[in-house]
Amino acid sequence: MPNSALDNRTEGGRHPPASEGLWVRVLGENGVQKWVFYIPVVFMTLFLAVPMALTVVWSVFERTQFWMKPGLTLFAYETFFTSARAENYLFSMLHAAIAVVISFALAFPIAVFVRRRIPAALQHRVVLLFILPFMISELVRVFALRPVLGRNGVINTFLMDIGVISEPITVILFSPIGVVIGDVISFMPFMVFAGFLAMEAVQGYVFEVCEDLGARTLRAFREVIVPLAAPGIFAGSVFIFVNSVGGALVPTLLGGPGAVNAGLIVNQAIVAIDFPLAMAISAIMMATLMLLLYIGHRMFDLTKILEPLS
Amino acid sequence: MNQNEFTRRLFLRSAASVAAATGLGGFSGLASAQANELKIWANPGVHKVGAKDWSAMESQGGISIAATAKSARADESIQKMVVGDGNRLFDAVTDNGGGMEDALASQKAIVPLDTSKIPNWKNILPIYNEGGVGASTIRHEGEVYATPMISNADSMAYDYKALGFHPDSWGVMFDSQFKGRVSLQNDFGPTLTNMGIYLQQTGKIDIKNASNMTPNEVKAVCEFLIGYKKKGQFRTFWDGFQNGVGLLASGEVLMSSCWEPVQIVANKKVGDKADIRYGTMKEGHQTWNNMIMFTRGGRERGKDDLYYKLANVYLSTWFGARTLAGLGFGPQMSGVDAYIKANPKDFPADVQTRVLDILKRKNERYAVKGNSWQNVFPKHLRAYQDEWSRLQAA
């Protein structure tokens, strides 16, 4: 059978295995192959875009006794903005923002240290160590903070034993501070990863140039390193912020009386079988996040995050 | 669903697939086995006794049970049974608190019962008879739709060793000497009902029905709690069984409004370090029960006899004694104390003493006049939600 393609494949006496021929037939350029690349698009459409669109649509539906019916009402939004839920939502964003700042202050220097001081061959392994906490259930990690931060916990017992305090410090658990501590400990590794990746954009000679020009460490960090790594820092901040605002576990286990965040407010609306309200709050969360991403992109050009990889 | 149940269900499904694929006659046997199986949706930790799996319940009823684990969330149950596939999946479902049978019956998700087919119905507590305080909890428009399994009057757990006295009023929770050592349940239903009862019975707020408050009444109750929250009276509001246990067992709080099993487990956990007890509040308590209901799908599949056999187990003193001895839930039939005394092999002397004491204190709580039944769907649910969010924000 004279066929140029076949001739090419058999060139040099090499015969392709039968299975390869089968794959070529199934996934060949004119077959399924080009469609395979659309699978992620289909996936994202079905499981991300459609649910997000439905969230917005359902948020304007009318609430029925146990479900909802098609309609066009902003009642759920009105309920959200005219109740204390909006206040709770803003407070949860404030706590999340504080957690982001503290995580940055603790984790970014770690990322810089790893990038600068650890031999290149070991850097990725060291960063991978920060994955270890994620091998333990978040429930266990957060719950384990209670015997540490509690009235009779490790910190209070130690401080009382050495005579620094005479009464237990209660503000570090079951309080907004407890929530921030929990968020930082739970999500800080995201900042280490993002910071480490961001530092790929800062070439080694930059540090040397800073030193040669006499910039002190703090100034070099503030005026050179951070601006260069800003897209990565922003990405890490978004991860922490989103988890802190939406995750139910930390405020439930470490928060004060009735502590909530945006995720818990949604959950409570669902428990009360108020689906339009739950959808409205979710839509507001999505809008908030998209606004943050837009601002971040305008300020830091988030496409730069992936530049080191390319 | 626990591992055993999961494995069993998986096995049945796999066996059905193999039988279907090979065309073996075993399929008809499997189909017949499934016809004799009652598919129930229940809380495995609360709604079964006697063994780690459902085997003891099965042997008592002489039936086969395929159980699927159910959470304690009323919204999930309602959603699945009213707008989801609950009726296709389950022959019987348990509820999540007072008022659910009305909701499900009004949506025709469950069907009325013929109580004459449940021999132990004659032993049911008198409160469930027509005119009794619990009568409406198992009825919808006058017809019986549910079989009660367990009940209780929720109260306050406290560390007697630390307090040195037995609190008999919810008012102790608002005593300034216990500032920062008090916890409430993080659920507007039981918390607002119990606080409503307290404020109603002490005359602090004019409340007509603590189980179904008006928006103004709910607002007044929350205002009261907000005042104390701002003063730092509450350490936290607990959510989840282990969380409630941990707060009491760690000494983080000295008193907490909670379910009785939380107190029982916390007291076991602390050993001699504390003495955590469950009080009787003179103002009253939120009373509740859990029931098992027969689904429309179950009736369509002809599972009536299987349901009635299981309902009969739930109304037997065998079940009542064991649920009382285990998690301290109230039995729904008379004669449990006699059954416990007559079975020293299962209930040795020390267990008898402990269990009968729980029953005695439970009956004392039931007898308080100010008690009010749980209502998971109060008329002004939105007001409950809104005011609760205000309390959270305060």
XYZ file of C-alpha atoms in Angstrom:
704
model
C 0.000 0.000 0.000
C 1.962 3.058 -1.189
C 1.480 5.674 1.453
C 3.969 8.415 2.264
C 3.069 8.491 5.942
C 3.488 4.757 6.196
C 6.729 5.018 4.304
C 8.008 7.599 6.784
C 7.084 5.495 9.742
C 8.785 2.438 8.367
C 11.889 4.378 7.439
C 15.043 2.756 8.645
C 13.275 -0.542 9.117
C 11.430 0.639 12.250
C 7.898 -0.681 12.471
C 5.587 1.036 14.938
C 3.913 -1.221 17.447
C 0.307 -2.072 16.659
C -0.902 -0.153 19.741
C 0.736 3.052 18.526
C -1.108 2.722 15.257
C -4.305 2.356 17.196
C -3.633 5.504 19.240
C -2.784 7.449 16.136
C -6.064 6.368 14.615
C -8.000 7.278 17.764
C -6.236 10.475 18.739
C -4.727 11.506 15.412
C -4.641 15.125 14.432
C -7.729 14.749 12.379
C -9.494 12.623 14.988
C -10.246 13.114 18.650
C -6.884 14.655 19.455
C -7.728 18.253 18.857
C -10.952 17.820 20.824
C -9.053 16.451 23.825
C -7.725 19.929 24.410
C -11.248 21.217 24.750
C -11.972 18.910 27.695
C -10.697 21.460 30.245
C -12.875 24.106 28.598
C -15.913 21.849 28.821
C -15.020 20.961 32.404
C -14.590 24.590 33.441
C -17.817 25.558 31.727
C -19.848 22.760 33.288
C -18.418 22.827 36.769
C -17.365 26.449 37.212
C -19.030 28.886 34.846
C -22.477 27.273 34.856
C -22.691 26.931 38.667
C -21.492 30.532 39.047
C -24.117 31.737 36.596
C -26.793 29.655 38.329
C -25.768 31.124 41.676
C -26.536 34.592 40.368
C -29.784 33.471 38.706
C -31.040 31.661 41.808
C -30.183 34.625 44.000
C -33.042 36.578 42.394
C -35.529 33.705 42.647
C -38.349 33.841 45.159
C -38.070 31.830 48.355
C -40.753 29.193 48.907
C -41.332 27.207 52.091
C -38.741 24.546 51.310
C -37.156 25.587 48.044
C -37.427 28.496 45.603
C -39.317 29.384 42.469
C -38.375 31.412 39.373
C -38.792 35.112 39.835
C -36.933 38.381 39.704
C -36.551 39.871 43.140
C -33.704 41.507 44.975
C -35.237 40.603 48.317
C -32.345 38.294 49.266
C -29.838 41.075 48.586
C -31.952 43.519 50.563
C -32.080 41.020 53.436
C -28.319 40.700 53.354
C -27.503 44.393 53.258
C -30.130 45.482 55.783
C -29.314 42.805 58.363
C -26.275 42.246 60.550
C -25.050 39.737 57.975
C -23.388 42.517 56.000
C -21.567 43.614 59.147
C -20.498 40.015 59.833
C -19.320 39.736 56.244
C -17.200 42.896 56.489
C -15.691 41.741 59.784
C -14.776 38.397 58.264
C -13.031 40.260 55.432
C -11.181 42.392 57.948
C -10.001 39.303 59.861
C -8.986 37.687 56.589
C -7.014 40.777 55.582
C -5.177 40.762 58.920
C -4.401 37.067 58.448
C -2.980 37.866 54.991
C -0.723 40.616 56.353
C 0.590 38.429 59.182
C 1.087 35.487 56.842
C 3.067 37.710 54.496
C 5.202 39.045 57.331
C 6.009 35.513 58.485
C 6.104 33.542 55.264
C 7.651 35.806 52.671
C 10.982 36.119 54.519
C 11.000 32.326 54.645
C 10.549 32.209 50.877
C 13.344 34.758 50.384
C 15.599 32.881 52.760
C 15.049 29.589 50.958
C 15.678 31.200 47.593
C 18.833 33.020 48.714
C 20.468 30.807 51.300
C 19.523 27.238 50.523
C 21.532 25.492 47.797
C 19.566 25.396 44.546
C 19.380 21.608 44.537
C 17.666 21.599 47.918
C 15.350 24.564 47.531
C 12.350 22.702 46.157
C 12.686 19.981 48.789
C 12.735 22.534 51.575
C 9.647 24.239 50.198
C 7.916 20.898 49.938
C 8.317 20.530 53.710
C 5.644 23.181 54.008
C 3.202 20.764 52.405
C 3.507 18.464 55.412
C 0.852 20.236 57.505
C -1.601 19.649 54.652
C -1.113 15.903 55.096
C -3.011 16.247 58.374
C -6.729 16.914 58.300
C -7.504 20.605 58.702
C -10.005 19.692 61.398
C -7.268 18.048 63.447
C -4.817 20.893 62.832
C -7.293 23.542 63.940
C -8.690 21.516 66.832
C -5.159 20.891 68.058
C -4.751 24.618 68.599
C -7.297 24.573 71.411
C -5.128 22.728 73.935
C -2.349 25.143 73.004
C -4.259 28.429 73.186
C -6.869 27.526 75.808
C -7.335 28.722 79.371
C -5.470 25.667 80.656
C -3.473 25.297 77.472
C 0.238 24.983 76.819
C 0.913 28.712 76.416
C -1.001 29.800 79.515
C 0.410 27.003 81.648
C 3.966 27.838 80.577
C 3.577 31.577 81.153
C 1.997 31.004 84.547
C 4.652 28.470 85.530
C 7.451 30.929 84.823
C 5.547 33.681 86.591
C 4.992 35.994 83.630
C 1.241 36.029 84.160
C -0.948 35.234 87.139
C -4.215 34.770 85.241
C -4.654 32.890 81.982
C -4.751 34.995 78.825
C -8.168 34.281 77.382
C -8.099 36.595 74.405
C -6.044 34.220 72.261
C -8.852 31.672 71.955
C -12.567 32.037 71.247
C -12.012 35.550 69.974
C -11.230 37.333 66.679
C -7.551 36.976 67.598
C -8.042 33.215 67.881
C -9.577 33.197 64.411
C -6.656 35.153 62.933
C -4.149 32.822 64.615
C -6.018 29.827 63.206
C -6.142 31.319 59.725
C -2.440 32.157 59.740
C -1.421 28.698 60.913
C -3.779 26.984 58.504
C -3.042 28.968 55.377
C 0.430 30.468 55.754
C 2.077 27.742 53.622
C 0.206 29.182 50.625
C 2.245 32.347 51.053
C 5.481 30.352 51.290
C 4.713 28.607 47.981
C 3.567 31.745 46.227
C 6.455 33.754 47.621
C 8.950 31.106 46.562
C 7.512 31.042 43.063
C 7.495 34.831 42.961
C 11.151 34.898 43.919
C 11.901 33.039 40.698
C 11.313 36.414 39.071
C 14.047 37.995 41.170
C 17.372 37.017 39.720
C 20.324 36.483 42.039
C 22.235 39.435 40.653
C 19.499 41.775 41.896
C 20.609 41.119 45.462
C 24.210 41.776 44.504
C 23.302 45.008 42.732
C 21.418 46.156 45.807
C 24.408 45.426 47.982
C 26.788 47.128 45.537
C 24.620 50.218 45.545
C 24.634 50.261 49.318
C 20.972 49.515 49.894
C 20.407 48.074 53.316
C 18.558 44.796 53.644
C 15.270 46.337 54.713
C 15.332 48.956 51.977
C 16.288 46.407 49.337
C 13.493 44.172 50.554
C 10.914 46.949 50.547
C 11.885 48.820 47.391
C 13.288 46.121 45.150
C 12.398 42.576 46.176
C 8.762 43.074 47.126
C 7.835 45.088 43.999
C 9.459 42.465 41.779
C 7.705 39.635 43.584
C 4.411 41.502 43.945
C 2.323 39.375 41.526
C 3.246 36.203 43.417
C 2.656 37.825 46.783
C -0.739 38.959 45.595
C -1.592 35.445 44.390
C -0.649 33.988 47.784
C -2.681 36.681 49.494
C -5.743 35.809 47.436
C -5.444 32.123 48.404
C -5.275 33.011 52.097
C -7.993 35.625 51.877
C -10.443 33.336 50.087
C -9.878 30.456 52.489
C -10.146 32.700 55.487
C -13.368 34.331 54.334
C -15.007 31.121 53.153
C -13.750 28.290 55.368
C -16.115 27.379 58.197
C -13.778 25.432 60.418
C -11.581 28.103 61.992
C -14.316 30.448 63.272
C -16.384 27.479 64.421
C -13.590 26.003 66.513
C -11.589 29.052 67.530
C -14.026 31.951 67.282
C -15.898 33.700 70.040
C -19.632 33.542 70.772
C -21.392 33.196 67.433
C -18.255 33.901 65.400
C -18.949 33.708 61.684
C -17.337 34.399 58.368
C -18.863 34.665 54.928
C -18.851 30.886 54.431
C -20.711 30.330 57.678
C -23.258 33.008 56.836
C -24.033 31.114 53.629
C -24.196 27.858 55.566
C -26.622 29.321 58.065
C -28.890 30.556 55.288
C -28.942 27.033 53.838
C -29.688 25.519 57.242
C -32.658 27.875 57.489
C -33.734 26.680 54.012
C -33.300 30.162 52.592
C -31.651 29.273 49.304
C -32.030 32.632 47.513
C -30.277 34.312 50.449
C -27.479 31.726 50.399
C -27.097 32.278 46.646
C -27.117 36.059 47.042
C -24.339 35.958 49.643
C -22.362 33.572 47.427
C -22.835 35.936 44.481
C -21.593 38.820 46.629
C -18.565 36.732 47.612
C -17.848 36.007 43.947
C -18.204 39.680 43.050
C -15.886 40.670 45.895
C -13.259 38.221 44.768
C -13.503 39.217 41.131
C -13.135 42.845 42.123
C -10.054 41.973 44.159
C -8.573 40.053 41.258
C -9.274 42.930 38.894
C -7.599 45.426 41.205
C -4.681 43.042 41.703
C -4.294 42.547 37.994
C -4.365 46.267 37.303
C -1.774 46.897 39.997
C 0.569 43.951 39.586
C -0.201 42.374 36.199
C -0.946 38.870 37.401
C 0.213 37.298 34.137
C 3.736 37.876 35.461
C 3.186 35.136 38.037
C 3.729 32.523 35.381
C 6.647 34.259 33.697
C 9.323 32.301 35.606
C 7.760 29.060 34.371
C 7.919 30.208 30.773
C -22.727 5.285 56.590
C -20.161 3.296 58.540
C -17.679 0.962 56.931
C -19.772 -2.139 57.544
C -22.874 -0.597 56.061
C -20.926 0.772 53.141
C -19.330 -2.594 52.487
C -22.655 -4.343 52.743
C -24.388 -1.993 50.340
C -21.464 -2.121 47.962
C -21.550 -5.900 48.100
C -25.264 -5.982 47.319
C -24.855 -3.609 44.407
C -21.862 -5.509 43.076
C -23.679 -8.802 43.442
C -26.622 -7.378 41.538
C -24.331 -6.215 38.757
C -22.594 -9.592 38.516
C -25.899 -11.438 38.541
C -27.271 -9.160 35.868
C -24.151 -9.446 33.743
C -23.945 -13.215 33.914
C -27.676 -13.767 33.697
C -27.546 -16.111 36.633
C -30.669 -17.012 38.503
C -29.152 -15.445 41.614
C -30.583 -12.118 40.541
C -34.093 -13.104 41.426
C -32.861 -14.159 44.869
C -31.182 -10.804 45.318
C -34.279 -8.949 44.217
C -36.267 -10.929 46.725
C -33.715 -10.102 49.447
C -34.072 -6.416 48.643
C -37.845 -6.714 48.822
C -37.459 -7.857 52.429
C -35.064 -5.091 53.278
C -36.096 -1.791 54.835
C -34.041 1.089 53.501
C -33.780 3.695 56.198
C -32.108 7.071 56.470
C -31.099 7.559 60.087
C -28.433 8.855 62.415
C -26.353 5.754 63.211
C -24.940 7.215 66.407
C -28.321 7.974 67.890
C -30.973 5.784 66.313
C -29.604 2.307 66.897
C -28.547 0.350 69.954
C -27.217 -3.081 70.834
C -24.306 -3.382 68.392
C -21.912 -1.275 66.394
C -23.898 -2.001 63.265
C -27.631 -2.502 62.801
C -27.517 -6.267 63.424
C -29.053 -6.142 66.916
C -31.885 -3.942 65.663
C -32.372 -6.328 62.739
C -32.567 -9.402 64.925
C -34.965 -7.714 67.346
C -37.281 -6.743 64.517
C -36.780 -9.874 62.448
C -36.069 -7.724 59.418
C -33.183 -6.711 57.243
C -32.103 -3.068 57.367
C -30.084 -1.126 54.805
C -29.180 2.049 56.612
C -27.725 5.226 55.212
C -26.171 7.688 57.637
C -27.974 10.958 58.100
C -26.708 14.171 59.623
C -28.606 16.164 62.229
C -29.437 18.949 59.790
C -33.144 19.474 59.203
C -32.529 21.397 55.978
C -30.776 18.414 54.379
C -33.643 16.088 55.284
C -36.318 18.442 54.039
C -34.461 19.103 50.821
C -33.874 15.429 50.089
C -37.392 14.327 50.963
C -39.349 17.202 49.454
C -37.403 18.267 46.380
C -34.768 15.521 46.155
C -34.752 11.772 45.615
C -35.445 10.749 49.226
C -38.633 8.899 48.436
C -36.934 6.875 45.731
C -34.048 5.960 48.029
C -35.616 5.436 51.439
C -38.555 3.540 52.904
C -38.278 5.214 56.282
C -36.562 8.340 57.576
C -35.851 9.742 60.978
C -36.481 13.386 61.746
C -34.306 16.170 63.091
C -36.527 17.775 65.646
C -40.018 18.987 66.266
C -42.135 20.208 63.410
C -40.546 18.166 60.677
C -43.384 15.666 60.473
C -45.770 18.518 59.654
C -43.454 19.809 56.979
C -42.983 16.391 55.370
C -46.618 15.322 55.695
C -47.873 18.581 54.205
C -45.650 17.902 51.180
C -46.861 14.280 51.018
C -43.314 12.991 51.482
C -44.459 10.722 54.337
C -47.674 8.744 54.843
C -50.013 8.143 57.803
C -49.542 5.083 59.994
C -51.837 2.316 61.135
C -50.751 2.102 64.759
C -52.783 -1.067 65.327
C -50.025 -2.870 63.423
C -47.439 -1.882 66.023
C -48.028 -4.139 69.062
C -45.851 -2.048 71.381
C -47.859 1.081 70.602
C -49.965 0.218 73.645
C -46.913 0.990 75.815
C -46.249 4.414 74.315
C -45.879 7.264 76.819
C -49.244 8.869 77.673
C -47.970 12.257 76.461
C -48.477 10.997 72.900
C -52.132 10.119 73.371
C -54.770 12.546 72.069
C -54.625 15.676 74.188
C -51.147 14.900 75.587
C -48.357 17.473 75.425
C -46.510 15.404 72.813
C -49.568 14.415 70.791
C -49.064 16.973 68.055
C -45.414 16.017 67.588
C -46.352 12.740 65.914
C -49.507 13.914 64.157
C -50.430 15.998 61.161
C -54.026 17.138 60.810
C -55.071 14.613 63.446
C -53.466 11.559 61.862
C -50.432 9.754 63.273
C -47.475 10.072 60.901
C -44.515 9.142 63.086
C -43.255 6.732 65.714
C -41.233 8.405 68.479
C -37.837 6.818 69.207
C -36.063 9.045 71.703
C -36.704 12.311 73.491
C -35.224 14.676 76.025
C -35.557 17.977 77.798
C -32.415 19.967 76.978
C -30.802 21.643 79.917
C -27.537 22.978 81.260
C -24.392 21.009 82.083
C -22.188 22.364 84.842
C -19.075 21.463 86.789
C -20.362 20.793 90.295
C -16.840 20.521 91.690
C -15.979 24.049 90.534
C -19.349 25.627 91.309
C -20.007 23.960 94.651
C -23.745 24.061 94.168
C -26.412 22.722 91.821
C -27.798 25.463 89.580
C -31.561 25.246 89.226
C -32.099 28.297 87.036
C -30.886 29.495 83.672
C -30.226 32.762 85.462
C -26.948 31.358 86.831
C -25.544 31.702 83.341
C -25.872 35.463 83.636
C -24.230 35.785 87.047
C -21.235 38.122 86.725
C -19.039 35.837 88.856
C -19.072 33.371 85.952
C -18.157 35.953 83.352
C -16.339 34.337 80.443
C -17.009 30.819 81.741
C -20.393 30.248 80.092
C -21.217 28.692 76.753
C -24.402 28.421 74.725
C -25.242 26.150 71.828
C -24.510 27.851 68.504
C -27.968 27.139 67.120
C -30.733 29.701 67.228
C -33.434 27.041 67.635
C -32.648 25.497 71.028
C -30.772 28.517 72.369
C -33.488 31.076 71.691
C -36.177 28.662 72.874
C -34.425 27.950 76.185
C -33.612 31.616 76.718
C -37.178 32.505 75.733
C -38.463 30.080 78.351
C -36.195 31.626 80.985
C -37.202 35.198 80.170
C -40.870 34.253 79.899
C -41.024 32.343 83.177
C -39.099 34.960 85.130
C -41.349 37.682 83.753
C -38.457 39.622 82.230
C -40.022 39.571 78.777
C -43.627 38.989 77.821
C -43.493 35.913 75.586
C -46.589 34.000 74.565
C -45.040 30.847 73.114
C -41.299 30.276 73.488
C -41.363 27.720 70.671
C -42.961 30.071 68.188
C -42.041 33.620 69.087
C -43.122 36.751 67.287
C -40.453 38.946 65.659
C -40.618 41.394 68.573
C -40.229 38.589 71.112
C -37.253 37.126 69.241
C -35.720 40.588 69.062
C -36.157 41.095 72.802
C -34.538 37.723 73.598
C -31.580 38.532 71.344
C -31.246 42.032 72.836
C -30.981 40.374 76.238
C -28.255 38.014 75.017
C -26.418 40.792 73.159
C -26.188 42.757 76.408
C -24.453 39.841 78.117
C -22.319 39.030 75.109
C -20.978 42.579 75.129
C -20.145 42.226 78.806
C -18.067 39.153 77.958
C -20.328 36.700 79.759
C -20.015 34.012 77.084
C -16.743 32.282 76.310
C -18.060 30.971 73.008
C -21.056 29.306 71.386
C -20.340 25.636 70.745
C -21.064 23.850 67.514
C -20.760 20.089 67.072
C -20.764 17.313 69.633
C -17.008 17.044 70.234
C -16.711 20.798 70.445
C -19.346 20.885 73.181
C -17.650 18.055 75.044
C -14.218 19.682 74.719
C -15.348 22.986 76.204
C -16.666 21.343 79.365
C -13.972 18.693 79.683
C -11.094 21.147 79.275
C -12.476 23.429 81.983
C -12.751 26.223 79.440
C -16.309 26.812 80.597
C -18.024 25.956 83.865
C -21.502 25.682 82.423
C -23.012 25.199 79.027
C -26.463 24.765 77.577
C -26.177 21.457 75.775
C -27.540 18.034 74.904
C -27.381 15.455 77.687
C -24.969 13.160 75.774
C -22.468 16.043 75.729
C -22.558 16.094 79.530
C -22.328 12.296 79.796
C -19.289 12.065 77.515
C -17.613 15.140 79.052
C -18.019 13.698 82.536
C -16.482 10.399 81.451
C -13.607 12.303 79.906
C -12.687 14.397 82.964
C -12.470 11.512 85.430
C -11.891 12.859 88.945
C -10.735 16.291 87.826
C -14.282 17.614 87.601
C -17.845 16.542 88.227
C -19.953 17.529 85.259
C -23.670 17.174 85.841
C -26.890 17.942 84.044
C -29.303 20.218 85.854
C -33.028 20.732 86.102
C -33.994 24.329 85.424
C -37.027 25.539 87.305
C -38.109 27.808 84.446
C -38.310 24.924 81.993
C -36.503 23.363 79.036
C -36.850 22.859 75.361
C -38.272 19.352 75.005
C -37.871 17.382 71.804
C -38.154 13.953 70.313
C -36.807 12.075 67.338
C -39.178 9.976 65.297
C -39.127 7.520 62.460
C -41.497 8.176 59.588
C -42.717 6.000 56.731
C -42.086 7.482 53.303
C -44.482 7.645 50.400
C -41.936 5.631 48.406
C -41.837 2.968 51.115
C -45.592 2.532 50.914
C -45.487 2.392 47.111
C -42.908 -0.391 47.392
C -45.084 -2.259 49.899
C -42.679 -2.008 52.840
C -45.436 -1.411 55.404
C -44.844 -4.575 57.426
C -41.117 -3.985 57.608
C -41.669 -0.423 58.823
C -44.139 -1.528 61.490
C -41.709 -4.194 62.724
C -38.959 -1.607 63.102
C -41.349 0.850 64.774
C -42.221 -1.950 67.187
C -38.535 -2.291 68.096
C -38.286 1.451 68.754
C -41.250 1.197 71.136
C -39.875 -1.855 72.954
C -38.369 -1.636 76.415
C -35.357 -3.433 74.915
C -34.611 -0.305 72.844
C -35.727 2.173 75.505
C -33.457 0.746 78.177
C -30.450 0.695 75.892
C -30.839 4.208 74.493
C -31.219 5.457 78.058
C -28.147 3.606 79.276
C -26.069 4.620 76.256
C -26.431 8.291 75.443
C -29.020 9.082 78.091
C -31.932 9.644 75.715
C -35.449 9.335 77.048
C -37.346 6.121 76.280
C -40.737 6.520 74.618
C -42.541 3.713 76.398
C -43.486 2.851 79.953
C -41.937 -0.084 81.801
C -38.273 0.687 81.105
C -37.316 0.855 84.776
C -38.909 -2.570 85.384
C -37.134 -3.978 82.317
C -33.769 -2.682 83.568
C -34.300 -4.191 87.019
C -35.390 -7.494 85.494
C -32.234 -7.754 83.372
C -29.276 -7.520 85.748
C -27.129 -9.422 83.262
C -27.352 -6.570 80.775
C -27.638 -3.895 83.443
C -25.450 -4.729 86.486
C -26.190 -3.034 89.809
C -23.910 -0.021 89.295
C -25.287 0.547 85.795
C -28.834 0.223 87.110
C -28.167 2.893 89.717
C -26.666 5.281 87.171
C -29.307 4.706 84.502
C -32.276 4.895 86.844
C -30.862 8.133 88.249
C -30.697 9.565 84.724
C -34.311 8.490 84.186
C -35.417 10.033 87.485
C -33.778 13.375 86.704
C -35.148 13.244 83.176
C -38.662 12.782 84.517
C -38.109 15.724 86.861
C -37.174 17.875 83.877
C -40.174 16.660 81.889
C -42.416 17.651 84.794
C -41.403 21.331 84.785
C -44.370 23.418 83.717
C -42.490 25.946 81.626
C -41.188 23.359 79.152
C -41.751 24.096 75.497
C -41.497 21.727 72.527
C -38.872 22.168 69.898
C -40.060 23.749 66.674
C -37.612 23.668 63.790
C -39.936 25.747 61.624
C -41.283 28.631 63.714
C -43.700 30.887 61.867
C -41.264 33.809 61.857
C -38.173 31.843 60.931
C -36.740 34.826 59.069
C -36.894 36.920 62.250
C -35.014 34.173 64.126
C -32.325 34.191 61.435
C -32.022 37.970 61.274
C -31.881 38.486 65.011
C -29.405 35.635 65.446
C -27.096 37.287 62.925
C -27.374 40.488 64.988
C -26.301 38.543 68.061
C -23.394 37.104 66.108
C -22.293 40.535 64.950
C -22.568 42.151 68.383
